[in-house]
Short mmCIF file of C-alpha atoms in Angstrom, two decimals:
data_model
loop_
_atom_site.label_atom_id
_atom_site.label_comp_id
_atom_site.label_asym_id
_atom_site.label_seq_id
_atom_site.Cartn_x
_atom_site.Cartn_y
_atom_site.Cartn_z
CA UNK A 1 43.76 80.38 64.83
CA UNK A 2 45.93 83.14 63.38
CA UNK A 3 48.83 84.80 65.18
CA UNK A 4 46.71 87.95 65.64
CA UNK A 5 43.87 85.92 67.17
CA UNK A 6 46.31 84.37 69.66
CA UNK A 7 47.85 87.75 70.31
CA UNK A 8 44.42 89.16 71.18
CA UNK A 9 44.17 86.53 73.93
CA UNK A 10 47.56 87.25 75.52
CA UNK A 11 46.15 89.66 78.09
CA UNK A 12 43.64 87.10 79.37
CA UNK A 13 46.34 84.42 79.17
CA UNK A 14 48.58 86.51 81.41
CA UNK A 15 45.72 86.96 83.91
CA UNK A 16 44.94 83.22 83.86
CA UNK A 17 41.40 84.11 82.86
CA UNK A 18 41.04 81.70 79.92
CA UNK A 19 39.20 78.37 80.05
CA UNK A 20 41.62 75.46 80.43
CA UNK A 21 41.39 74.21 76.83
CA UNK A 22 41.90 77.68 75.34
CA UNK A 23 44.73 78.35 77.73
CA UNK A 24 46.56 75.25 76.53
CA UNK A 25 46.17 76.38 72.91
CA UNK A 26 47.59 79.81 73.69
CA UNK A 27 50.42 78.32 75.74
CA UNK A 28 51.36 76.10 72.79
CA UNK A 29 51.38 79.11 70.47
CA UNK A 30 53.46 81.20 72.87
CA UNK A 31 56.02 78.42 73.14
CA UNK A 32 56.55 78.68 69.38
CA UNK A 33 56.13 82.46 68.93
CA UNK A 34 59.01 84.77 69.88
CA UNK A 35 56.89 87.87 69.29
CA UNK A 36 54.19 86.79 71.76
CA UNK A 37 56.83 85.78 74.32
CA UNK A 38 58.44 89.20 73.97
CA UNK A 39 55.11 90.91 74.50
CA UNK A 40 54.40 88.95 77.67
CA UNK A 41 57.92 89.63 78.93
CA UNK A 42 57.52 93.36 78.29
CA UNK A 43 54.28 93.48 80.24
CA UNK A 44 56.01 91.76 83.15
CA UNK A 45 58.90 94.25 83.08
CA UNK A 46 56.59 97.25 82.89
CA UNK A 47 54.32 96.00 85.67
CA UNK A 48 57.26 95.16 87.92
CA UNK A 49 58.88 98.54 87.29
CA UNK A 50 55.91 100.90 87.41
CA UNK A 51 52.99 99.05 88.94
CA UNK A 52 54.47 98.00 92.23
CA UNK A 53 52.51 98.21 95.45
CA UNK A 54 53.49 101.32 97.44
CA UNK A 55 54.96 100.94 100.93
CA UNK A 56 52.27 99.81 103.38
CA UNK A 57 51.25 102.47 105.90
CA UNK A 58 52.66 101.92 109.37
CA UNK A 59 50.27 101.02 112.20
CA UNK A 60 50.63 104.48 113.76
CA UNK A 61 49.85 106.09 110.43
CA UNK A 62 46.66 104.06 110.12
CA UNK A 63 45.50 105.06 113.62
CA UNK A 64 46.13 108.72 112.86
CA UNK A 65 44.21 108.32 109.63
CA UNK A 66 41.28 106.64 111.42
CA UNK A 67 41.09 109.50 113.92
CA UNK A 68 41.16 112.07 111.11
CA UNK A 69 38.31 110.36 109.27
CA UNK A 70 36.19 109.88 112.40
CA UNK A 71 36.62 113.56 113.28
CA UNK A 72 35.20 114.55 109.90
CA UNK A 73 32.13 112.33 110.02
CA UNK A 74 28.77 114.11 110.27
CA UNK A 75 26.65 113.67 113.37
CA UNK A 76 25.09 110.20 113.40
CA UNK A 77 21.50 110.06 112.29
CA UNK A 78 19.13 108.88 115.00
CA UNK A 79 18.32 105.23 114.50
CA UNK A 80 15.02 104.59 112.80
CA UNK A 81 12.83 103.04 115.53
CA UNK A 82 9.37 101.69 114.68
CA UNK A 83 6.51 103.65 116.22
CA UNK A 84 5.37 100.85 118.51
CA UNK A 85 8.85 100.59 120.00
CA UNK A 86 8.65 104.23 121.08
CA UNK A 87 5.76 103.38 123.43
CA UNK A 88 7.19 103.16 126.92
CA UNK A 89 5.73 102.76 130.41
CA UNK A 90 6.85 106.30 131.25
CA UNK A 91 3.95 107.85 129.41
CA UNK A 92 1.83 104.79 128.75
CA UNK A 93 0.59 104.62 132.39
CA UNK A 94 -0.78 108.19 132.62
CA UNK A 95 -2.20 107.85 129.12
CA UNK A 96 -4.02 104.69 130.15
CA UNK A 97 -5.35 106.44 133.28
CA UNK A 98 -6.62 109.36 131.24
CA UNK A 99 -8.37 106.98 128.84
CA UNK A 100 -10.13 105.19 131.74
CA UNK A 101 -11.25 108.50 133.25
CA UNK A 102 -12.68 109.60 129.93
CA UNK A 103 -14.56 106.30 129.63
CA UNK A 104 -16.13 106.68 133.10
CA UNK A 105 -17.22 110.23 132.41
CA UNK A 106 -18.96 109.13 129.24
CA UNK A 107 -21.35 107.01 131.38
CA UNK A 108 -22.12 109.74 133.96
CA UNK A 109 -25.55 111.68 133.87
CA UNK A 110 -25.36 114.40 131.36
CA UNK A 111 -27.35 117.15 133.18
CA UNK A 112 -28.43 118.51 136.63
CA UNK A 113 -31.04 116.47 138.52
CA UNK A 114 -33.55 119.33 138.86
CA UNK A 115 -34.05 119.20 135.15
CA UNK A 116 -35.75 115.84 135.60
CA UNK A 117 -39.47 115.50 134.91
CA UNK A 118 -40.04 113.92 138.37
CA UNK A 119 -41.66 116.12 141.06
CA UNK A 120 -39.33 118.02 143.35
CA UNK A 121 -41.75 118.18 146.28
CA UNK A 122 -44.24 115.72 147.69
CA UNK A 123 -47.32 117.24 149.32
CA UNK A 124 -47.92 115.99 152.85
CA UNK A 125 -51.67 116.73 152.90
CA UNK A 126 -51.39 120.41 153.74
CA UNK A 127 -52.23 123.21 151.37
CA UNK A 128 -49.23 124.58 149.60
CA UNK A 129 -49.48 128.15 148.39
CA UNK A 130 -46.97 129.52 146.04
CA UNK A 131 -47.08 133.18 145.24
CA UNK A 132 -47.43 133.87 141.52
CA UNK A 133 -44.27 135.98 141.49
CA UNK A 134 -42.31 133.05 142.82
CA UNK A 135 -43.61 130.52 140.39
CA UNK A 136 -41.23 129.31 137.75
CA UNK A 137 -42.50 130.01 134.28
CA UNK A 138 -42.72 126.47 133.16
CA UNK A 139 -41.38 124.21 135.79
CA UNK A 140 -44.31 121.73 135.68
CA UNK A 141 -44.52 122.14 139.49
CA UNK A 142 -48.11 123.52 139.39
CA UNK A 143 -49.43 120.46 137.66
CA UNK A 144 -47.54 118.18 139.99
CA UNK A 145 -49.06 119.87 143.06
CA UNK A 146 -52.59 120.36 141.59
CA UNK A 147 -52.18 124.14 141.49
CA UNK A 148 -53.54 124.98 138.08
CA UNK A 149 -54.99 128.39 137.19
CA UNK A 150 -58.41 127.36 138.66
CA UNK A 151 -56.93 126.84 142.13
CA UNK A 152 -55.91 130.48 142.45
CA UNK B 1 35.62 97.15 122.04
CA UNK B 2 32.87 97.21 119.45
CA UNK B 3 34.55 94.91 116.92
CA UNK B 4 37.33 92.35 116.69
CA UNK B 5 39.02 90.52 113.86
CA UNK B 6 36.09 88.12 113.53
CA UNK B 7 33.47 90.81 113.10
CA UNK B 8 32.55 90.86 109.42
CA UNK B 9 32.23 93.97 107.30
CA UNK B 10 28.49 93.32 106.99
CA UNK B 11 28.10 93.20 110.78
CA UNK B 12 30.05 96.43 111.18
CA UNK B 13 27.94 98.14 108.53
CA UNK B 14 24.79 97.00 110.32
CA UNK B 15 26.08 98.52 113.56
CA UNK B 16 26.90 101.82 111.86
CA UNK B 17 23.46 101.97 110.25
CA UNK B 18 21.90 101.29 113.66
CA UNK B 19 23.54 104.47 114.95
CA UNK B 20 26.80 103.03 116.34
CA UNK B 21 29.06 105.46 114.51
CA UNK B 22 32.15 104.22 116.36
CA UNK B 23 31.87 100.91 114.46
CA UNK B 24 32.91 102.78 111.34
CA UNK B 25 36.41 103.24 112.78
CA UNK B 26 36.92 99.47 112.53
CA UNK B 27 35.94 99.54 108.86
CA UNK B 28 38.31 102.45 108.17
CA UNK B 29 41.16 100.71 110.02
CA UNK B 30 40.58 97.48 108.10
CA UNK B 31 40.41 99.01 104.61
CA UNK B 32 42.77 101.97 104.94
CA UNK B 33 45.83 100.18 103.46
CA UNK B 34 43.99 99.16 100.28
CA UNK B 35 42.35 102.51 99.68
CA UNK B 36 45.57 104.34 100.41
CA UNK B 37 47.53 102.05 98.09
CA UNK B 38 45.15 102.72 95.21
CA UNK B 39 45.19 106.47 95.82
CA UNK B 40 49.01 106.61 96.01
CA UNK B 41 49.34 104.51 92.85
CA UNK B 42 46.84 106.65 90.97
CA UNK B 43 47.83 110.10 92.24
CA UNK B 44 51.56 109.56 92.82
CA UNK B 45 51.69 111.89 95.80
CA UNK B 46 51.30 110.61 99.34
CA UNK B 47 49.81 113.81 100.84
CA UNK B 48 47.34 114.18 97.99
CA UNK B 49 46.52 110.48 98.26
CA UNK B 50 45.80 110.77 101.98
CA UNK B 51 43.34 113.63 101.42
CA UNK B 52 41.69 111.62 98.67
CA UNK B 53 41.51 108.52 100.86
CA UNK B 54 39.81 110.53 103.62
CA UNK B 55 37.29 111.82 101.08
CA UNK B 56 36.67 108.23 99.99
CA UNK B 57 35.81 107.08 103.51
CA UNK B 58 33.61 110.14 104.12
CA UNK B 59 31.70 109.55 100.91
CA UNK B 60 31.38 105.84 101.68
CA UNK B 61 29.97 106.70 105.13
CA UNK B 62 27.35 109.02 103.66
CA UNK B 63 26.35 106.42 101.09
CA UNK B 64 26.52 103.40 103.37
CA UNK B 65 22.78 102.81 103.06
CA UNK B 66 23.29 102.41 99.28
CA UNK B 67 25.67 99.49 99.82
CA UNK B 68 23.54 96.45 99.08
CA UNK B 69 26.15 93.77 99.64
CA UNK B 70 26.05 92.43 96.07
CA UNK B 71 29.83 92.83 95.96
CA UNK B 72 32.37 92.80 98.77
CA UNK B 73 32.61 96.03 100.76
CA UNK B 74 36.26 96.30 99.72
CA UNK B 75 35.27 96.19 96.03
CA UNK B 76 32.59 98.80 96.62
CA UNK B 77 35.21 100.98 98.33
CA UNK B 78 37.50 100.52 95.33
CA UNK B 79 34.71 101.88 93.16
CA UNK B 80 34.30 104.95 95.37
CA UNK B 81 38.09 105.42 95.45
CA UNK B 82 38.42 104.94 91.69
CA UNK B 83 35.84 107.62 91.01
CA UNK B 84 37.51 110.01 93.43
CA UNK B 85 40.95 109.49 91.87
CA UNK B 86 39.59 109.91 88.34
CA UNK B 87 37.82 113.12 89.39
CA UNK B 88 41.04 114.51 90.83
CA UNK B 89 43.13 113.52 87.83
CA UNK B 90 40.62 114.97 85.39
CA UNK B 91 40.12 118.20 87.29
CA UNK B 92 43.86 118.76 87.75
CA UNK B 93 45.22 121.52 85.59
CA UNK B 94 46.24 119.78 82.44
CA UNK B 95 49.75 120.58 81.44
CA UNK B 96 50.72 120.34 77.86
CA UNK B 97 52.06 116.84 77.39
CA UNK B 98 55.73 116.58 76.51
CA UNK B 99 56.72 115.04 73.24
CA UNK B 100 58.18 111.56 73.56
CA UNK B 101 61.59 112.97 72.61
CA UNK B 102 61.71 115.46 75.48
CA UNK B 103 60.21 112.91 77.85
CA UNK B 104 62.93 110.37 77.01
CA UNK B 105 65.62 113.02 77.23
CA UNK B 106 64.46 114.12 80.69
CA UNK B 107 63.29 110.82 82.22
CA UNK B 108 65.10 108.18 80.17
CA UNK B 109 67.80 107.35 82.73
CA UNK B 110 65.31 107.01 85.59
CA UNK B 111 62.96 104.88 83.54
CA UNK B 112 65.79 102.61 82.43
CA UNK B 113 66.95 102.26 86.04
CA UNK B 114 63.47 101.24 87.20
CA UNK B 115 63.17 98.79 84.32
CA UNK B 116 66.53 97.27 85.27
CA UNK B 117 65.29 96.89 88.85
CA UNK B 118 62.00 95.42 87.71
CA UNK B 119 63.01 91.92 88.69
CA UNK B 120 63.27 92.95 92.33
CA UNK B 121 60.30 92.36 94.60
CA UNK B 122 60.75 95.49 96.69
CA UNK B 123 57.81 97.86 97.02
CA UNK B 124 57.83 101.15 95.21
CA UNK B 125 59.85 103.68 97.18
CA UNK B 126 58.54 107.20 97.73
CA UNK B 127 61.53 108.70 95.91
CA UNK B 128 60.51 106.83 92.74
CA UNK B 129 56.85 107.73 93.05
CA UNK B 130 57.17 111.01 91.17
CA UNK B 131 58.91 109.36 88.24
CA UNK B 132 56.34 106.59 88.15
CA UNK B 133 53.57 109.18 88.23
CA UNK B 134 55.07 110.90 85.19
CA UNK B 135 55.43 107.60 83.36
CA UNK B 136 51.88 106.48 84.13
CA UNK B 137 50.69 110.01 83.38
CA UNK B 138 51.31 109.24 79.72
CA UNK B 139 48.43 106.77 79.84
CA UNK B 140 44.75 107.78 79.70
CA UNK B 141 43.30 107.88 83.24
CA UNK B 142 41.01 104.91 82.75
CA UNK B 143 43.86 102.74 81.43
CA UNK B 144 45.97 103.76 84.38
CA UNK B 145 43.13 102.89 86.74
CA UNK B 146 42.43 99.42 85.36
CA UNK B 147 46.13 98.53 85.26
CA UNK B 148 46.54 99.66 88.87
CA UNK B 149 43.50 97.73 90.07
CA UNK B 150 44.66 94.59 88.26
CA UNK B 151 48.43 94.66 88.67
CA UNK B 152 48.87 96.47 91.99
CA UNK B 153 45.69 95.63 93.88
CA UNK B 154 45.27 92.19 92.32
CA UNK B 155 41.55 92.39 91.54
CA UNK B 156 40.22 89.55 89.41
CA UNK B 157 37.92 90.14 86.43
CA UNK B 158 34.72 89.80 88.48
CA UNK B 159 35.98 92.36 91.00
CA UNK B 160 37.06 94.66 88.18
CA UNK B 161 33.54 94.50 86.75
CA UNK B 162 32.12 95.56 90.13
CA UNK B 163 34.74 98.21 90.83
CA UNK B 164 34.50 99.77 87.38
CA UNK B 165 30.79 99.09 86.90
CA UNK B 166 31.25 97.58 83.46
CA UNK B 167 30.79 94.29 81.62
CA UNK B 168 33.25 91.39 81.45
CA UNK B 169 33.92 92.07 77.76
CA UNK B 170 34.64 95.68 78.56
CA UNK B 171 37.11 94.68 81.29
CA UNK B 172 38.95 92.31 78.91
CA UNK B 173 39.08 94.83 76.07
CA UNK B 174 40.17 97.71 78.26
CA UNK B 175 42.93 95.70 79.92
CA UNK B 176 44.28 94.54 76.56
CA UNK B 177 44.29 98.06 75.11
CA UNK B 178 45.83 99.50 78.30
CA UNK B 179 48.68 96.97 78.15
CA UNK B 180 49.32 97.62 74.48
CA UNK B 181 49.38 101.36 75.09
CA UNK B 182 51.65 100.94 78.10
CA UNK B 183 54.06 98.89 76.02
CA UNK B 184 54.58 101.84 73.69
CA UNK B 185 56.81 103.38 76.31
CA UNK B 186 59.43 100.73 75.63
CA UNK B 187 59.41 101.63 71.96
CA UNK B 188 60.62 105.09 72.94
CA UNK B 189 62.92 104.20 75.81
CA UNK B 190 64.57 101.28 74.06
CA UNK B 191 64.32 102.26 70.38
CA UNK B 192 66.79 99.59 69.25
CA UNK B 193 64.33 96.89 70.30
CA UNK B 194 61.85 95.50 67.87
CA UNK B 195 58.62 95.71 69.88
#
């Protein structure tokens, strides 16, 4: 490898990011090359001078920071709960009662009893006279009692 | 107490998404130092960095449902923080960049002092932050970001890929170019050197 090829690997060499075999090759070159050693030394000086970690925040500073951030957070979104988990006994019981009531009503007779085709009166052997004005128009009562038009 | 040291980030996120907003405070407390460190390193101003860090946690909260857990939550936060810092740097009023001559004339002594102290392990003091900001300000924003994530925050290449949403080859190439560009500063500060 040429000097320039080794030089191109110095950055990875410094970061210990080369495979072991390649690292040994570069290390051997650096041991013999003043220019590459100078470059590595310069990077160390620059990093140590200008890329130092700032002073760590004190514990009190962190707590103040945490409070400041928490105060700026938006209102929490309500948690996403599946529909079936929203069913609770509080309204499930009356809902169940209402469903049962509706079921019972669906089996009940749908109309008033006098609308039935069965006779409303049973003759007891005596003549029954119904004035024409009082007769229902089409109640079927005349036929039931044998009071057709001929009987009048 | 909704969370302790053993509660994982994933468990806390699940609690927050289930409506336990207070669980988010544990996530903020846990990750505040990292986010703040990145923002200070990138923006060079502690007050500005704190505002930016708050914005980062607010944005992360709103987008928490988008976090799929492919990468660590901390790496995902670095991505949110990186984007916020880049937005701020890019939208800042761009001043006309000094020539290298005037930069060296004005900042040379301070830069040389920091270079002389570079062997020390002490963290960067606030009084040096402004000088460092001006030095790093001579780098393109994306170079500055990748150098900060690698050198200050210690992200490995896989984490850099996730934080910057780019390929491994892109991470390698960008880091190499950023370091070469950064090294130019020595050519101007120490002109007698052969670099």
